[in-house]
Coordinates of C-alpha atoms in Angstrom, one line a residue:
Chain A
X11 CA -143.2 42.7 2.3
X12 CA -145.4 43.3 5.3
X13 CA -144.1 46.7 6.0
X14 CA -144.6 47.6 2.3
X15 CA -148.2 46.4 2.6
X16 CA -148.7 48.7 5.6
X17 CA -147.1 51.6 3.8
X18 CA -149.5 51.1 0.9
X19 CA -152.4 50.8 3.3
X20 CA -151.4 54.1 4.8
X21 CA -152.3 55.7 1.4
X22 CA -155.4 53.5 0.8
X23 CA -157.3 54.3 4.0
X24 CA -157.1 58.1 3.8
X25 CA -158.0 57.8 0.1
X26 CA -161.3 56.1 1.0
X27 CA -161.9 58.4 3.9
X28 CA -161.4 61.5 1.6
X29 CA -163.8 59.9 -0.9
X30 CA -166.5 59.3 1.8
X31 CA -166.2 62.7 3.3
X32 CA -166.1 64.6 0.0
X33 CA -169.1 62.8 -1.3
X34 CA -171.0 63.2 2.0
X35 CA -170.3 66.9 2.1
X36 CA -171.3 67.3 -1.5
X37 CA -174.6 65.6 -0.7
X38 CA -175.1 67.7 2.4
X39 CA -174.4 70.9 0.4
X40 CA -176.9 70.0 -2.3
X41 CA -179.7 72.5 -2.7
X42 CA -183.0 70.9 -1.9
X43 CA -183.6 68.1 0.6
X44 CA -184.0 64.5 -0.5
X45 CA -187.7 64.5 0.4
X46 CA -188.7 67.7 -1.5
X47 CA -191.7 66.8 -3.6
X48 CA -193.9 68.9 -5.8
X49 CA -196.4 69.3 -3.0
X50 CA -194.7 70.6 0.1
X51 CA -195.0 68.3 3.1
X52 CA -196.1 69.6 6.5
X53 CA -193.0 70.7 8.5
X54 CA -193.8 68.1 11.2
X55 CA -193.6 65.3 8.6
X56 CA -190.4 66.7 7.3
X57 CA -188.9 66.8 10.8
X58 CA -189.9 63.2 11.4
X59 CA -188.4 62.0 8.1
X60 CA -185.2 63.9 8.8
X61 CA -185.1 62.3 12.3
X62 CA -185.7 58.9 10.9
X63 CA -182.8 59.1 8.5
X64 CA -180.6 61.0 11.0
X65 CA -180.5 64.1 8.9
X66 CA -181.3 66.4 11.9
X67 CA -177.9 65.7 13.4
X68 CA -174.8 68.0 12.8
X69 CA -172.7 67.2 9.7
X70 CA -169.9 65.6 11.6
X71 CA -172.2 63.2 13.5
X72 CA -173.9 62.3 10.2
X73 CA -170.5 61.5 8.5
X74 CA -169.3 59.6 11.6
X75 CA -172.5 57.4 11.6
X76 CA -172.3 56.8 7.9
X77 CA -168.7 55.7 8.0
X78 CA -169.3 53.6 11.1
X79 CA -172.2 51.7 9.6
X80 CA -170.2 51.0 6.5
X81 CA -167.2 49.8 8.4
X82 CA -169.0 47.7 11.0
X83 CA -172.0 46.4 9.0
X84 CA -171.1 47.2 5.4
X85 CA -174.4 49.1 5.3
X86 CA -174.8 52.0 2.9
X87 CA -178.2 53.0 4.3
X88 CA -181.6 53.2 2.6
X89 CA -182.3 54.5 -0.8
X90 CA -184.3 57.8 -0.8
X91 CA -186.3 57.0 -3.9
X92 CA -187.0 53.3 -3.7
X93 CA -188.4 53.2 -0.2
X94 CA -188.4 49.5 -0.1
X95 CA -184.9 49.0 -1.1
X96 CA -181.6 49.6 0.7
X97 CA -178.5 50.7 -1.2
X98 CA -177.0 47.3 -0.3
X99 CA -179.9 45.4 -2.1
X100 CA -179.4 47.6 -5.2
X101 CA -175.7 46.9 -5.3
X102 CA -176.2 43.2 -4.6
X103 CA -178.6 43.1 -7.5
X104 CA -176.4 45.0 -10.0
X105 CA -172.9 44.1 -9.0
X106 CA -172.8 40.5 -10.2
X107 CA -173.7 41.6 -13.7
X108 CA -171.1 44.3 -13.8
X109 CA -168.5 41.9 -12.3
X110 CA -169.3 39.2 -14.9
X111 CA -168.7 41.3 -18.1
X112 CA -166.1 43.4 -16.4
X113 CA -164.0 40.4 -15.6
X114 CA -164.3 39.0 -19.1
X115 CA -163.4 42.4 -20.5
X116 CA -160.4 42.7 -18.3
X117 CA -159.2 39.2 -19.3
X118 CA -159.8 39.9 -23.0
X119 CA -158.0 43.3 -22.8
X120 CA -154.9 41.8 -21.1
X121 CA -154.7 38.5 -23.1
X122 CA -155.3 40.0 -26.5
X123 CA -153.4 43.1 -25.8
X124 CA -150.3 41.4 -24.5
X125 CA -150.3 38.8 -27.3
X126 CA -150.7 41.4 -30.0
X127 CA -147.9 43.5 -28.4
X128 CA -145.5 40.6 -28.3
X129 CA -146.3 39.5 -31.8
X130 CA -145.7 43.0 -33.1
X131 CA -142.4 43.4 -31.3
X132 CA -141.1 40.0 -32.3
X133 CA -142.0 40.6 -35.9
X134 CA -140.8 44.2 -35.8
X135 CA -141.4 46.2 -39.0
X136 CA -143.3 43.5 -40.7
X137 CA -146.9 43.6 -42.0
X138 CA -148.1 42.1 -38.6
X139 CA -146.3 44.9 -36.7
X140 CA -147.9 47.6 -38.9
X141 CA -151.3 45.9 -38.4
X142 CA -150.9 45.8 -34.6
X143 CA -149.8 49.5 -34.5
X144 CA -152.6 50.5 -36.8
X145 CA -155.2 48.7 -34.7
X146 CA -153.9 50.2 -31.4
X147 CA -153.8 53.7 -32.8
X148 CA -157.3 53.3 -34.3
X149 CA -158.7 51.9 -31.1
X150 CA -157.4 54.9 -29.1
X151 CA -160.1 57.1 -30.6
X152 CA -162.8 54.5 -30.0
X153 CA -163.8 54.8 -26.3
X154 CA -166.6 52.6 -25.0
X155 CA -169.4 55.1 -25.8
X156 CA -168.3 55.2 -29.4
X157 CA -167.7 51.5 -29.7
X158 CA -171.1 50.5 -28.3
X159 CA -173.3 52.3 -30.9
X160 CA -171.0 51.2 -33.7
X161 CA -171.1 47.5 -32.6
X162 CA -174.9 47.7 -32.2
X163 CA -175.3 49.2 -35.6
X164 CA -173.2 46.5 -37.3
X165 CA -174.1 43.4 -35.3
X166 CA -177.7 44.1 -34.3
X167 CA -179.2 46.4 -37.0
X168 CA -177.3 45.3 -40.1
X169 CA -176.3 41.7 -39.5
X170 CA -178.9 40.8 -36.9
X171 CA -176.5 38.4 -35.2
X172 CA -176.6 39.7 -31.6
X173 CA -179.2 41.2 -29.3
X174 CA -178.9 44.9 -28.9
X175 CA -179.1 44.8 -25.1
X176 CA -180.5 43.1 -22.1
X177 CA -178.8 40.5 -20.0
X178 CA -180.8 37.2 -19.6
X179 CA -178.6 35.9 -16.8
X180 CA -175.4 36.5 -18.8
X181 CA -175.8 34.2 -21.7
X182 CA -173.0 34.6 -24.2
X183 CA -174.8 36.5 -27.0
X184 CA -175.7 39.2 -24.4
X185 CA -172.1 39.3 -23.3
X186 CA -170.2 39.7 -26.6
X187 CA -170.9 43.4 -27.4
X188 CA -170.5 44.7 -23.8
X189 CA -167.1 42.9 -23.5
X190 CA -165.8 44.2 -26.9
X191 CA -167.1 47.7 -26.3
X192 CA -165.5 47.9 -22.8
X193 CA -162.2 46.3 -23.6
X194 CA -161.2 47.6 -27.0
X195 CA -159.5 50.9 -26.0
X196 CA -157.7 49.2 -23.1
X197 CA -156.6 46.3 -25.3
X198 CA -155.1 48.9 -27.7
X199 CA -153.2 50.6 -24.9
X200 CA -151.9 47.3 -23.5
X201 CA -150.8 46.2 -26.9
X202 CA -148.9 49.5 -27.5
X203 CA -147.2 49.4 -24.1
X204 CA -146.3 45.7 -24.5
X205 CA -144.9 46.3 -27.9
X206 CA -142.6 49.2 -27.0
X207 CA -141.3 47.7 -23.8
X208 CA -140.8 44.3 -25.6
X209 CA -138.8 46.1 -28.3
X210 CA -136.6 47.7 -25.7
X211 CA -136.0 44.5 -23.8
X212 CA -135.2 42.6 -27.0
X213 CA -132.4 45.0 -27.6
X214 CA -130.9 44.5 -24.2
X215 CA -127.6 42.7 -23.9
X216 CA -128.8 39.8 -21.8
X217 CA -131.1 38.9 -24.6
X218 CA -128.2 39.0 -27.1
X219 CA -126.3 36.7 -24.7
X220 CA -129.2 34.3 -24.5
X221 CA -129.4 34.2 -28.3
X222 CA -125.7 33.8 -28.5
X223 CA -125.8 30.8 -26.3
X224 CA -127.9 29.2 -29.0
X225 CA -131.3 29.2 -27.2
X226 CA -134.2 29.0 -29.5
X227 CA -136.0 32.3 -30.2
X228 CA -139.3 31.2 -28.6
X229 CA -137.6 30.3 -25.4
X230 CA -135.7 33.6 -25.3
X231 CA -138.9 35.6 -25.8
X232 CA -141.0 33.8 -23.3
X233 CA -138.5 32.9 -20.6
X234 CA -136.1 35.8 -20.7
X235 CA -137.8 38.8 -22.2
X236 CA -141.4 38.5 -21.2
X237 CA -141.1 39.1 -17.5
X238 CA -139.2 42.4 -17.6
X239 CA -141.2 43.5 -20.6
X240 CA -144.5 43.1 -18.7
X241 CA -143.5 45.5 -15.9
X242 CA -144.9 48.6 -17.6
X243 CA -148.1 46.6 -18.5
X244 CA -148.5 45.7 -14.8
X245 CA -148.3 49.3 -13.8
X246 CA -150.9 50.2 -16.4
X247 CA -153.3 47.7 -15.0
X248 CA -154.4 50.1 -12.2
X249 CA -155.5 52.9 -14.5
X250 CA -157.0 50.3 -16.8
X251 CA -159.1 49.0 -14.0
X252 CA -160.3 52.5 -13.0
X253 CA -161.2 53.1 -16.7
X254 CA -163.2 49.9 -16.9
X255 CA -165.1 50.5 -13.7
X256 CA -166.0 53.9 -15.1
X257 CA -166.7 52.5 -18.5
X258 CA -169.1 50.0 -17.1
X259 CA -171.5 52.9 -16.4
X260 CA -171.7 53.5 -20.2
X261 CA -172.1 49.7 -20.9
X262 CA -174.9 49.4 -18.3
X263 CA -176.6 52.5 -19.6
X264 CA -176.3 51.7 -23.3
X265 CA -176.9 47.9 -23.3
X266 CA -179.4 48.0 -20.4
X267 CA -177.6 45.1 -18.8
X268 CA -178.9 45.9 -15.3
X269 CA -175.5 46.4 -13.7
X270 CA -174.7 49.0 -11.1
X271 CA -174.0 51.6 -13.7
X272 CA -177.6 51.7 -14.7
X273 CA -178.6 52.3 -11.1
X274 CA -175.9 55.0 -10.9
X275 CA -177.2 56.9 -13.9
X276 CA -180.8 56.6 -12.8
X277 CA -180.1 57.8 -9.3
X278 CA -178.0 60.7 -10.8
X279 CA -181.1 61.7 -12.7
X280 CA -183.4 61.2 -9.7
X281 CA -181.0 62.8 -7.2
X282 CA -181.0 59.6 -5.1
X283 CA -177.9 60.5 -3.1
X284 CA -177.4 57.4 -1.0
X285 CA -177.3 55.2 -4.1
X286 CA -174.9 57.6 -5.8
X287 CA -172.7 57.7 -2.8
X288 CA -172.8 53.9 -2.3
X289 CA -171.8 53.2 -5.8
X290 CA -169.1 55.9 -5.8
X291 CA -167.6 54.5 -2.6
X292 CA -167.9 50.9 -3.8
X293 CA -166.0 51.9 -7.0
X294 CA -163.4 53.7 -4.9
X295 CA -163.0 50.8 -2.6
X296 CA -162.5 48.4 -5.5
X297 CA -160.0 50.7 -7.1
X298 CA -158.0 51.0 -4.0
X299 CA -158.0 47.3 -3.4
X300 CA -157.0 46.6 -6.9
X301 CA -154.2 49.1 -6.9
X302 CA -152.9 47.5 -3.7
X303 CA -152.9 44.1 -5.5
X304 CA -151.1 45.6 -8.5
X305 CA -148.5 47.1 -6.3
X306 CA -147.9 43.8 -4.6
X307 CA -147.7 42.0 -8.0
X308 CA -145.2 44.6 -9.2
X309 CA -143.0 44.2 -6.2
X310 CA -143.2 40.4 -6.7
X311 CA -142.2 40.6 -10.4
X312 CA -139.5 43.1 -9.9
X313 CA -137.2 42.2 -7.0
X314 CA -135.3 45.5 -7.5
X315 CA -138.2 47.2 -5.7
X316 CA -137.3 47.3 -2.0
X317 CA -140.0 47.7 0.4
Chain B
X23 CA -114.4 84.5 -25.2
X24 CA -110.8 85.4 -25.6
X25 CA -110.4 82.5 -27.9
X26 CA -113.2 83.6 -30.1
X27 CA -111.9 87.1 -30.3
X28 CA -108.4 85.8 -30.9
X29 CA -109.5 83.8 -33.9
X30 CA -111.4 86.7 -35.3
X31 CA -108.4 89.0 -35.1
X32 CA -106.7 87.3 -38.0
X33 CA -109.6 87.6 -40.4
X34 CA -111.1 90.3 -42.5
X35 CA -114.0 92.0 -40.6
X36 CA -117.2 90.3 -41.6
X37 CA -120.3 92.2 -42.8
X38 CA -122.9 92.0 -40.1
X39 CA -125.2 89.0 -40.2
X40 CA -123.0 86.7 -42.2
X41 CA -120.9 85.2 -39.4
X42 CA -118.9 82.1 -40.3
X43 CA -120.2 80.4 -37.2
X44 CA -123.4 78.4 -37.9
X45 CA -126.5 80.5 -37.5
X46 CA -127.9 80.3 -34.0
X47 CA -130.1 77.3 -33.7
X48 CA -132.4 77.6 -30.7
X49 CA -134.3 74.7 -29.2
X50 CA -137.5 76.1 -30.7
X51 CA -135.9 76.6 -34.1
X52 CA -134.8 72.9 -34.1
X53 CA -138.2 71.8 -32.9
X54 CA -140.0 73.6 -35.7
X55 CA -137.8 72.0 -38.3
X56 CA -138.4 68.6 -36.8
X57 CA -142.1 69.2 -36.6
X58 CA -142.5 70.4 -40.2
X59 CA -140.7 67.2 -41.4
X60 CA -143.4 65.1 -39.7
X61 CA -146.2 64.9 -42.3
X62 CA -148.8 63.2 -40.1
X63 CA -148.4 65.9 -37.5
X64 CA -148.6 68.8 -40.0
X65 CA -151.7 67.2 -41.7
X66 CA -153.3 66.9 -38.2
X67 CA -152.6 70.5 -37.5
X68 CA -154.4 71.5 -40.8
X69 CA -157.4 69.2 -39.9
X70 CA -157.6 70.8 -36.5
X71 CA -157.5 74.2 -38.0
X72 CA -160.4 73.3 -40.3
X73 CA -162.4 71.8 -37.4
X74 CA -161.8 75.0 -35.4
X75 CA -162.9 77.2 -38.3
X76 CA -166.0 75.0 -38.6
X77 CA -166.7 75.6 -34.9
X78 CA -166.1 79.3 -35.1
X79 CA -167.7 80.3 -38.3
X80 CA -170.1 77.4 -39.0
X81 CA -172.9 79.5 -37.6
X82 CA -172.6 82.1 -40.3
X83 CA -172.8 79.5 -43.0
X84 CA -175.6 77.5 -41.5
X85 CA -179.0 78.0 -43.1
X86 CA -180.9 77.1 -39.9
X87 CA -180.3 77.9 -36.3
X88 CA -179.6 75.1 -33.8
X89 CA -182.8 75.6 -31.8
X90 CA -185.2 76.2 -34.7
X91 CA -187.5 73.3 -35.5
X92 CA -188.2 72.6 -39.1
X93 CA -191.9 71.8 -38.8
X94 CA -192.1 70.4 -42.3
X95 CA -189.8 67.6 -41.2
X96 CA -191.5 66.7 -38.0
X97 CA -193.0 63.2 -38.1
X98 CA -191.3 62.3 -41.3
X99 CA -187.6 62.7 -40.3
X100 CA -186.7 59.2 -41.5
X101 CA -188.1 59.9 -45.0
X102 CA -187.3 63.5 -45.6
X103 CA -184.7 64.4 -43.0
X104 CA -181.7 63.0 -44.7
X105 CA -178.8 65.4 -45.6
X106 CA -179.7 67.5 -48.6
X107 CA -178.3 70.5 -50.3
X108 CA -181.7 71.7 -51.5
X109 CA -183.4 72.4 -48.2
X110 CA -180.3 73.7 -46.3
X111 CA -180.1 70.8 -43.9
X112 CA -176.6 69.7 -45.1
X113 CA -176.2 67.2 -42.3
X114 CA -179.9 66.3 -42.2
X115 CA -182.1 67.0 -39.2
X116 CA -182.4 65.3 -35.8
X117 CA -185.5 63.5 -34.4
X118 CA -187.1 66.8 -33.4
X119 CA -186.6 68.4 -36.8
X120 CA -183.6 70.5 -35.8
X121 CA -180.8 71.2 -38.2
X122 CA -178.0 68.8 -37.5
X123 CA -175.4 71.0 -39.2
X124 CA -176.1 73.8 -36.7
X125 CA -176.2 71.4 -33.8
X126 CA -172.9 69.8 -34.9
X127 CA -171.3 73.3 -35.0
X128 CA -172.5 73.9 -31.5
X129 CA -171.5 70.5 -30.2
X130 CA -168.0 71.0 -31.7
X131 CA -167.7 74.3 -30.1
X132 CA -168.5 73.0 -26.6
X133 CA -166.4 69.9 -27.0
X134 CA -163.3 71.9 -28.2
X135 CA -163.9 74.4 -25.5
X136 CA -164.0 71.7 -22.8
X137 CA -160.8 70.3 -24.2
X138 CA -159.0 73.6 -24.3
X139 CA -160.2 74.9 -20.9
X140 CA -159.4 71.6 -19.2
X141 CA -155.9 71.5 -20.7
X142 CA -155.3 75.2 -19.7
X143 CA -156.3 74.6 -16.1
X144 CA -154.1 71.6 -16.0
X145 CA -151.2 73.5 -17.5
X146 CA -151.5 76.4 -15.0
X147 CA -152.4 74.5 -11.8
X148 CA -150.5 71.3 -12.5
X149 CA -147.2 73.0 -13.6
X150 CA -147.1 75.4 -10.7
X151 CA -148.1 72.7 -8.2
X152 CA -145.6 70.2 -9.5
X153 CA -142.8 72.8 -9.8
X154 CA -143.3 74.0 -6.3
X155 CA -143.3 70.5 -4.8
X156 CA -140.3 69.5 -6.8
X157 CA -138.3 72.6 -6.1
X158 CA -138.8 72.7 -2.4
X159 CA -138.6 68.9 -1.9
X160 CA -138.5 67.4 1.5
X161 CA -141.5 67.2 3.7
X162 CA -143.6 69.7 1.6
X163 CA -143.0 67.6 -1.5
X164 CA -144.0 64.5 0.4
X165 CA -147.2 66.0 1.6
X166 CA -148.1 67.6 -1.8
X167 CA -147.5 64.5 -3.8
X168 CA -149.3 62.3 -1.3
X169 CA -152.3 64.5 -1.8
X170 CA -152.0 63.9 -5.6
X171 CA -151.7 60.1 -5.0
X172 CA -154.8 60.1 -2.9
X173 CA -156.8 62.1 -5.5
X174 CA -155.6 59.9 -8.3
X175 CA -156.7 56.8 -6.7
X176 CA -160.3 58.0 -6.7
X177 CA -162.5 57.0 -9.6
X178 CA -163.0 60.7 -10.4
X179 CA -165.8 60.1 -13.0
X180 CA -168.2 59.0 -10.3
X181 CA -167.2 62.0 -8.1
X182 CA -167.5 64.3 -11.1
X183 CA -171.1 63.0 -11.8
X184 CA -172.0 63.4 -8.1
X185 CA -170.6 66.9 -8.3
X186 CA -172.7 67.7 -11.4
X187 CA -175.8 66.3 -9.8
X188 CA -175.4 68.3 -6.6
X189 CA -174.5 71.7 -8.2
X190 CA -176.7 71.4 -11.2
X191 CA -175.8 70.5 -14.7
X192 CA -174.3 73.5 -16.5
X193 CA -171.3 74.1 -18.7
X194 CA -169.6 76.1 -16.0
X195 CA -169.9 73.2 -13.6
X196 CA -168.6 70.9 -16.2
X197 CA -165.5 73.1 -16.6
X198 CA -165.0 73.3 -12.9
X199 CA -165.4 69.6 -12.4
X200 CA -163.1 68.7 -15.2
X201 CA -160.6 71.3 -14.1
X202 CA -160.5 69.8 -10.6
X203 CA -159.2 66.5 -11.8
X204 CA -157.2 67.4 -14.9
X205 CA -154.1 68.8 -13.2
X206 CA -153.1 65.7 -11.3
X207 CA -151.0 64.0 -14.1
X208 CA -149.5 67.3 -15.1
X209 CA -148.4 67.9 -11.5
X210 CA -146.5 64.6 -11.4
X211 CA -144.8 65.3 -14.7
X212 CA -143.8 68.8 -13.8
X213 CA -142.4 67.7 -10.5
X214 CA -140.3 65.0 -12.1
X215 CA -138.9 67.5 -14.6
X216 CA -138.3 70.0 -11.9
X217 CA -136.2 67.5 -9.9
X218 CA -134.1 67.1 -13.0
X219 CA -133.4 70.8 -13.6
X220 CA -133.2 72.2 -10.1
X221 CA -129.6 71.2 -9.7
X222 CA -128.5 72.8 -12.9
X223 CA -126.0 75.6 -12.9
X224 CA -128.4 78.4 -13.8
X225 CA -130.6 77.6 -10.9
X226 CA -127.6 77.4 -8.6
X227 CA -126.5 80.8 -10.0
X228 CA -129.9 82.3 -9.3
X229 CA -129.8 80.9 -5.7
X230 CA -126.3 82.2 -5.2
X231 CA -127.2 85.8 -6.2
X232 CA -130.1 85.6 -3.8
X233 CA -133.2 85.3 -6.0
X234 CA -136.3 84.4 -4.1
X235 CA -137.7 80.8 -4.5
X236 CA -141.0 82.2 -6.0
X237 CA -139.1 84.0 -8.7
X238 CA -136.8 81.1 -9.4
X239 CA -139.8 78.8 -9.9
X240 CA -141.6 81.3 -12.2
X241 CA -138.6 82.6 -14.2
X242 CA -136.1 79.8 -14.2
X243 CA -137.9 76.5 -13.6
X244 CA -141.3 76.9 -15.4
X245 CA -139.9 78.2 -18.7
X246 CA -137.7 75.1 -18.8
X247 CA -140.6 72.8 -18.2
X248 CA -142.5 74.3 -21.2
X249 CA -141.5 71.8 -23.8
X250 CA -142.7 68.8 -21.8
X251 CA -145.8 70.7 -20.6
X252 CA -146.9 71.6 -24.1
X253 CA -146.5 68.0 -25.3
X254 CA -148.5 66.7 -22.4
X255 CA -151.2 69.4 -22.7
X256 CA -151.8 68.5 -26.3
X257 CA -152.3 64.9 -25.2
X258 CA -154.6 66.1 -22.4
X259 CA -157.0 67.8 -24.8
X260 CA -158.4 64.6 -26.2
X261 CA -158.8 63.0 -22.8
X262 CA -160.7 66.1 -21.6
X263 CA -163.0 65.8 -24.7
X264 CA -163.5 62.1 -24.0
X265 CA -164.4 62.9 -20.3
X266 CA -167.0 65.5 -21.3
X267 CA -168.4 63.3 -24.1
X268 CA -168.6 60.4 -21.7
X269 CA -170.7 62.4 -19.2
X270 CA -172.9 64.0 -21.9
X271 CA -173.4 60.6 -23.5
X272 CA -175.0 59.5 -20.3
X273 CA -177.3 62.6 -20.4
X274 CA -175.6 64.0 -17.3
X275 CA -173.5 66.7 -18.9
X276 CA -174.6 69.6 -21.1
X277 CA -178.2 70.4 -21.1
X278 CA -180.5 71.1 -24.1
X279 CA -180.5 73.1 -26.2
X280 CA -176.7 73.1 -25.7
X281 CA -175.1 70.0 -26.9
X282 CA -171.7 68.3 -27.4
X283 CA -170.2 65.5 -29.3
X284 CA -171.1 63.0 -26.6
X285 CA -174.7 64.1 -26.4
X286 CA -175.0 64.1 -30.2
X287 CA -173.6 60.6 -30.4
X288 CA -176.0 59.4 -27.8
X289 CA -178.9 61.1 -29.7
X290 CA -177.8 59.4 -32.9
X291 CA -177.3 56.1 -31.3
X292 CA -180.8 56.1 -29.8
X293 CA -182.3 56.9 -33.2
X294 CA -180.3 54.6 -35.4
X295 CA -183.0 51.9 -35.3
X296 CA -185.2 54.2 -37.3
X297 CA -182.6 54.4 -40.1
X298 CA -181.6 58.1 -39.5
X299 CA -178.0 57.1 -39.5
X300 CA -176.7 60.6 -40.4
X301 CA -177.6 61.6 -36.9
X302 CA -174.9 59.2 -35.6
X303 CA -172.4 59.4 -38.3
X304 CA -171.8 63.2 -38.6
X305 CA -171.0 63.8 -34.9
X306 CA -169.0 60.5 -34.8
X307 CA -166.9 61.6 -37.8
X308 CA -166.0 64.9 -36.2
X309 CA -165.2 63.2 -32.9
X310 CA -163.0 60.6 -34.4
X311 CA -161.2 62.9 -36.8
X312 CA -160.5 65.5 -34.2
X313 CA -159.2 62.9 -31.6
X314 CA -157.0 61.3 -34.3
X315 CA -155.5 64.6 -35.2
X316 CA -154.9 65.6 -31.6
X317 CA -153.1 62.3 -30.9
X318 CA -150.9 62.7 -34.0
X319 CA -150.2 66.3 -33.2
X320 CA -149.2 65.4 -29.7
X321 CA -146.9 62.7 -31.1
X322 CA -145.3 65.1 -33.5
X323 CA -144.8 67.7 -30.8
X324 CA -143.2 65.1 -28.6
X325 CA -140.8 64.1 -31.3
X326 CA -140.1 67.8 -32.0
X327 CA -139.7 69.1 -28.5
X328 CA -138.3 66.2 -26.6
X329 CA -135.6 64.6 -28.6
X330 CA -134.4 62.4 -25.7
X331 CA -137.7 60.6 -25.8
X332 CA -137.2 58.7 -29.0

C-alpha cells in the first residue's frame, strides 16, 4: 500500500510543479506589468515597486521564491489590486463558502445518483427505469450555467420561494439553488454509470448463485452486487470533483455567494495575477489530493489491484 | 482461392455483378445500415443540419444586423422588444435594442465553430499522439502517457482562463486554449486501441516487408482507429461547446460585439428580472437542442461503428 502511495505521489508532485511553473510563466509573459496605470508612474517608483515584489529578479529566481514560500509558509504572496489583502486572506475568506456548498453538492450528487442508478437497474425496463434514464439524459445538457438561470427563474422570479443570490452565513434557503445547480449534471452521470454497471453485475454468475441459494433480493443487491458495481462510480469521482471545483466558479459568479470563484472572476477581469495563480494552484492542489484519495479508495475496494 | 475457383468450375458462368456470394458488406456499409435504423440518431442529424443551416444562412434572412441598434426600442425593451413578425425582430431584441435573431445566428456560429475546431484538433493531435505512444510502447509510451496523466490532473478551466487573461480575450485564443486541452482523452483512447491492433497480422506483415514505423502508423494503424475516433469526436463536440459557453458565461470568453451561446445565456439571465424572457429562452433553446442532438448522434454512431460496445 505504501509503495503504491509513493508511486501516486510521484505523479502528483510533478503535476503541481508543472501547474505552478506554467501559470508563473504565463503571468511573466503577460503584456503589461501589474502596476501599469492610466498615468505612467516615474521609472524610479516602478523600479521600487518591482523590487518590493521581487519582480526585478530573473524568472527562475522568481519561480523558486514563489514555490519556496508556498511550500514553507503556504504563502501565495500579496494581491496586486487589493493592496491591503494577501492572496491567503482572500482565499481564507472565500474558501469556507465554496467548501460548504461544494461538499453538499458532492454528497447530493453521489447519494441521489447512486440511489437512482440502483433503483433503475433493479427495476430494469420498468417505468422507474425509463424515468431515471430520461432524467439522466436530460440533465446531461443542463450544465451548471444553464441550471442556475433556470432555477432562479422558477424559484425566485415565478414562485418567490428562494432568494436569488447571496450567502448570509450559509443559511439553507441560500444553499438550495447553488447545490442543485452544481450537482445536477454530475448526479445524472453518476446515475447513468451506476445503472449500467449494476445491470452488468446483476447478470454475473455469482449473483445467480446467490439468488439460487435463496437469499432475499435486497440482500443480494446490497451485500453482493453493490460493491463491484460501485467501482466505475469511484473512478468517476475524480473527474466529478474537478468538474465541481470548476463549476463553483459559475455558482459564485451567478449567485454572488462570495466564494473563491467570485474572486477568481474578478481578478481575471482586473488582471490580478497573484490571486488568479493562487486560486488556480489551490484548485490544482485539491484536485491532486482528491485523486490520490480516490486511487487509495479504489485500491481498497478492489483487491485485484496490486500496488 | 483454389476452392472458390473449383466450385465455380461446375457452374454456368455468371453475368458480371450478380455473384451468388452475398454482396460485399464492408464495415462502413453495415454501419450505415445500423445507423439509419436508429431513429433518434437520424432525427438528431436532421436537427443538427437545420441548426447548421441557421448558423450559415441566418444572416441572409435576418432583417437586422447583429450590431445595429434599433433606437426605437431603446428604453422600452420590456414593453416593445418582444418577438414580433411585424418589425422584423423575430426573436425580440436584447437590452441594448439589438436584434436577437441576428445575435443568435452569430452566437450559434461561434459556438458550433468552437465545437468543430476543438474536436478536429483533438482528432488530429490526440490520434497521432496516442497511436505513436501505443505503437512504440516501452519507455517512450511511459513518458508520453505520464505527460497526459499530469496534464489531465490539472483543473484546465482555471489555466484556460489564466491563459485567456494573459494573452487577451479573442476567438483565436479561445480556439488555441481549448485545442490545448481537448486532445488528452483522445490520446488515451487512441493509445488503447493501438495496443489492440498493433499485434494483428496486417501490421506484422507490414513490419515484415520493412515498412517504416511512420508509415505503419499513418497507413495501417490510424485508418483502423477511425471508427472509435469518429464516435469519440462526436461526443467531444458538445463538451467543447460547453467549455466555451462556460467561459463566455463568465464574461471571460468572446468579446462584444461577438457573442456565443454562453454569453447570450448570461445576458438573458441578467435581464430576466425585467421580464424580457425571450432573451434567455431563445439561446437556451438552441443550446439545449443542439447538445441533445449531438449526444444522440454520438450514441447512434457508437452503436453503428462499434458493435462490440453494446
